[in-house]
Amino acid sequence: DNAVETARCQRDFLVQKESELKEKYIMELRALFCEMDQDNSGTITLKEIQEYLRDPRVTSYFGALGLDASHTERLFDLIDDDGSGDVSVDEFLDGCLRLKGSARGVDLALQGYQLKWIIHRFEKYMLYTEEQFGKLQETFARVSHMIIKNSEKLHTSRISALQSLSAERREPMQGGGRSGYSAV
């Protein structure tokens, strides 16, 4: 029982420490956000982050927090969940917590971002394709109708022309009593 109790206490202690570390991390990120928000708008832009990260000490600080700041635009895109171009403090905290740690987390988040972008573009492409296909079907139907109509007119014209030609060929034979042979 004593070993079980000790293990439970250690687990509780680790959970408490992890919670304290996370809380400290969030406080540090909040302070970092306030420093980057140079215009005090309550949001940060890519430009503000880029300017802030020009200082190598800040980049090192990001690294110490477990964030890879070497690709500022990629980092910003991953943090800017709604794609608005402005990152609120909540987006910043959530994004940093999500990306904290190894490159695997960043890479997975980037893949998720890229997948959302691809899906969005694909949906737009599908809508466009369906619209164009509908227009193509309408055009095909109109052209088919015109071809059929013109075919019928052409057929009627040929029949009339053949009937006229046939009538003209019959008239000379019936008309003057000539048989087409000369008398000897």
CSV table of C-alpha atoms in Angstrom, one decimal:
chain,number,residue,atom,x,y,z
A,1,ASP,CA,0.0,0.0,0.0
A,2,ASN,CA,2.9,2.3,0.8
A,3,ALA,CA,4.4,1.9,-2.7
A,4,VAL,CA,1.0,2.6,-4.3
A,5,GLU,CA,0.5,5.7,-2.2
A,6,THR,CA,4.0,6.9,-3.0
A,7,ALA,CA,3.4,6.4,-6.8
A,8,ARG,CA,0.1,8.3,-6.5
A,9,CYS,CA,1.8,11.1,-4.7
A,10,GLN,CA,4.5,11.3,-7.3
A,11,ARG,CA,2.0,11.3,-10.1
A,12,ASP,CA,0.0,14.1,-8.4
A,13,PHE,CA,3.2,16.0,-7.8
A,14,LEU,CA,4.2,15.7,-11.6
A,15,VAL,CA,0.7,16.7,-12.6
A,16,GLN,CA,0.9,19.7,-10.3
A,17,LYS,CA,4.3,20.7,-11.6
A,18,GLU,CA,3.2,20.3,-15.2
A,19,SER,CA,0.2,22.5,-14.5
A,20,GLU,CA,2.5,25.1,-12.9
A,21,LEU,CA,4.9,25.0,-15.8
A,22,LYS,CA,2.1,25.4,-18.3
A,23,GLU,CA,0.7,28.4,-16.3
A,24,LYS,CA,4.1,30.0,-16.3
A,25,TYR,CA,4.5,29.4,-20.0
A,26,ILE,CA,1.2,31.0,-20.7
A,27,MET,CA,2.1,34.0,-18.6
A,28,GLU,CA,5.4,34.4,-20.5
A,29,LEU,CA,3.6,34.1,-23.8
A,30,ARG,CA,1.1,36.7,-22.8
A,31,ALA,CA,4.0,39.1,-21.9
A,32,LEU,CA,5.6,38.3,-25.2
A,33,PHE,CA,2.4,39.0,-27.1
A,34,CYS,CA,2.1,42.4,-25.4
A,35,GLU,CA,5.6,43.3,-26.4
A,36,MET,CA,5.0,42.3,-30.0
A,37,ASP,CA,1.7,44.3,-30.1
A,38,GLN,CA,3.5,47.5,-30.9
A,39,ASP,CA,0.3,49.5,-31.8
A,40,ASN,CA,-1.7,48.2,-28.8
A,41,SER,CA,-4.5,47.0,-31.1
A,42,GLY,CA,-5.0,43.7,-29.1
A,43,THR,CA,-3.8,41.8,-32.2
A,44,ILE,CA,-0.5,41.2,-33.8
A,45,THR,CA,0.3,41.1,-37.6
A,46,LEU,CA,2.9,39.3,-39.5
A,47,LYS,CA,4.8,42.6,-39.8
A,48,GLU,CA,4.9,43.1,-36.0
A,49,ILE,CA,6.2,39.5,-35.5
A,50,GLN,CA,8.8,39.9,-38.2
A,51,GLU,CA,10.0,43.2,-36.7
A,52,TYR,CA,10.1,41.7,-33.2
A,53,LEU,CA,12.0,38.6,-34.4
A,54,ARG,CA,14.8,40.6,-36.0
A,55,ASP,CA,16.5,40.6,-32.6
A,56,PRO,CA,18.5,37.4,-32.2
A,57,ARG,CA,17.8,37.4,-28.5
A,58,VAL,CA,14.1,37.3,-29.1
A,59,THR,CA,14.6,34.4,-31.6
A,60,SER,CA,16.6,32.6,-28.9
A,61,TYR,CA,13.8,33.3,-26.4
A,62,PHE,CA,11.3,31.8,-28.8
A,63,GLY,CA,13.6,28.7,-29.1
A,64,ALA,CA,13.8,28.5,-25.3
A,65,LEU,CA,10.0,28.4,-25.2
A,66,GLY,CA,10.0,25.5,-27.6
A,67,LEU,CA,8.9,27.5,-30.7
A,68,ASP,CA,10.8,27.5,-34.0
A,69,ALA,CA,10.9,31.1,-35.1
A,70,SER,CA,13.2,30.5,-38.1
A,71,HIS,CA,10.3,30.6,-40.6
A,72,THR,CA,8.3,33.6,-39.4
A,73,GLU,CA,5.6,33.5,-42.1
A,74,ARG,CA,5.1,29.8,-41.6
A,75,LEU,CA,4.9,30.3,-37.8
A,76,PHE,CA,2.4,33.2,-38.3
A,77,ASP,CA,0.2,31.1,-40.7
A,78,LEU,CA,0.1,28.3,-38.2
A,79,ILE,CA,-0.9,30.6,-35.3
A,80,ASP,CA,-3.4,32.6,-37.4
A,81,ASP,CA,-6.2,30.0,-37.3
A,82,ASP,CA,-8.9,32.0,-39.0
A,83,GLY,CA,-6.6,33.4,-41.7
A,84,SER,CA,-7.6,37.0,-41.0
A,85,GLY,CA,-4.0,38.3,-41.0
A,86,ASP,CA,-4.4,39.4,-37.4
A,87,VAL,CA,-3.7,37.2,-34.4
A,88,SER,CA,-5.5,37.8,-31.2
A,89,VAL,CA,-4.0,36.9,-27.8
A,90,ASP,CA,-6.1,33.8,-27.6
A,91,GLU,CA,-5.1,32.6,-31.1
A,92,PHE,CA,-1.5,33.3,-30.1
A,93,LEU,CA,-1.6,31.4,-26.9
A,94,ASP,CA,-3.5,28.4,-28.4
A,95,GLY,CA,-1.2,28.4,-31.4
A,96,CYS,CA,2.0,28.5,-29.3
A,97,LEU,CA,0.7,25.8,-27.0
A,98,ARG,CA,-0.1,23.7,-30.0
A,99,LEU,CA,3.3,24.2,-31.6
A,100,LYS,CA,5.4,24.0,-28.5
A,101,GLY,CA,8.0,21.4,-28.5
A,102,SER,CA,9.6,19.3,-31.2
A,103,ALA,CA,9.5,20.0,-34.9
A,104,ARG,CA,7.0,17.1,-35.3
A,105,GLY,CA,4.3,19.3,-33.7
A,106,VAL,CA,5.1,22.2,-36.0
A,107,ASP,CA,5.3,19.9,-39.1
A,108,LEU,CA,2.0,18.3,-38.2
A,109,ALA,CA,0.4,21.7,-37.7
A,110,LEU,CA,1.8,22.9,-41.0
A,111,GLN,CA,0.4,19.9,-42.8
A,112,GLY,CA,-3.0,20.5,-41.2
A,113,TYR,CA,-2.8,24.1,-42.4
A,114,GLN,CA,-1.8,23.1,-45.9
A,115,LEU,CA,-4.5,20.4,-46.0
A,116,LYS,CA,-7.2,23.0,-45.0
A,117,TRP,CA,-5.9,25.3,-47.7
A,118,ILE,CA,-5.9,22.4,-50.3
A,119,ILE,CA,-9.4,21.4,-49.3
A,120,HIS,CA,-10.7,25.0,-49.6
A,121,ARG,CA,-9.1,25.4,-53.0
A,122,PHE,CA,-10.4,22.0,-54.2
A,123,GLU,CA,-13.9,22.9,-53.1
A,124,LYS,CA,-13.7,26.2,-55.0
A,125,TYR,CA,-12.4,24.3,-58.1
A,126,MET,CA,-15.2,21.7,-57.9
A,127,LEU,CA,-17.8,24.5,-57.8
A,128,TYR,CA,-16.2,26.2,-60.7
A,129,THR,CA,-16.0,22.9,-62.6
A,130,GLU,CA,-19.6,22.0,-62.0
A,131,GLU,CA,-20.7,25.5,-63.2
A,132,GLN,CA,-18.5,25.2,-66.3
A,133,PHE,CA,-19.8,21.7,-67.0
A,134,GLY,CA,-23.4,22.9,-66.7
A,135,LYS,CA,-22.6,25.7,-69.3
A,136,LEU,CA,-21.0,23.1,-71.5
A,137,GLN,CA,-24.0,20.9,-71.4
A,138,GLU,CA,-26.3,23.9,-72.3
A,139,THR,CA,-24.0,24.8,-75.2
A,140,PHE,CA,-23.9,21.2,-76.4
A,141,ALA,CA,-27.7,20.9,-76.3
A,142,ARG,CA,-28.1,24.2,-78.3
A,143,VAL,CA,-25.5,23.1,-80.9
A,144,SER,CA,-27.1,19.6,-81.2
A,145,HIS,CA,-30.5,21.2,-81.7
A,146,MET,CA,-29.1,23.5,-84.4
A,147,ILE,CA,-27.4,20.6,-86.1
A,148,ILE,CA,-30.6,18.5,-86.1
A,149,LYS,CA,-32.6,21.5,-87.4
A,150,ASN,CA,-30.1,22.3,-90.1
A,151,SER,CA,-29.9,18.6,-91.0
A,152,GLU,CA,-33.7,18.5,-91.4
A,153,LYS,CA,-33.6,21.6,-93.6
A,154,LEU,CA,-30.7,20.2,-95.7
A,155,HIS,CA,-32.6,16.9,-96.1
A,156,THR,CA,-35.7,18.8,-97.2
A,157,SER,CA,-33.7,20.9,-99.6
A,158,ARG,CA,-32.1,17.9,-101.2
A,159,ILE,CA,-35.4,16.1,-101.6
A,160,SER,CA,-36.8,19.3,-103.2
A,161,ALA,CA,-33.8,19.6,-105.5
A,162,LEU,CA,-34.0,15.9,-106.5
A,163,GLN,CA,-37.7,16.2,-107.2
A,164,SER,CA,-37.1,19.3,-109.3
A,165,LEU,CA,-34.3,17.7,-111.2
A,166,SER,CA,-36.4,14.6,-111.8
A,167,ALA,CA,-39.2,16.7,-113.0
A,168,GLU,CA,-36.9,18.6,-115.4
A,169,ARG,CA,-35.6,15.4,-116.9
A,170,ARG,CA,-39.1,14.0,-117.5
A,171,GLU,CA,-40.4,17.2,-119.2
A,172,PRO,CA,-38.2,17.1,-122.4
A,173,MET,CA,-39.2,13.5,-123.1
A,174,GLN,CA,-42.9,14.1,-122.6
A,175,GLY,CA,-42.9,17.5,-124.2
A,176,GLY,CA,-42.1,17.6,-127.9
A,177,GLY,CA,-42.8,14.1,-129.1
A,178,ARG,CA,-39.1,13.6,-129.6
A,179,SER,CA,-37.8,10.3,-128.7
A,180,GLY,CA,-34.3,11.5,-128.6
A,181,TYR,CA,-33.5,9.7,-131.8
A,182,SER,CA,-33.1,11.4,-135.2
A,183,ALA,CA,-35.0,10.2,-138.2
A,184,VAL,CA,-33.1,8.5,-140.9
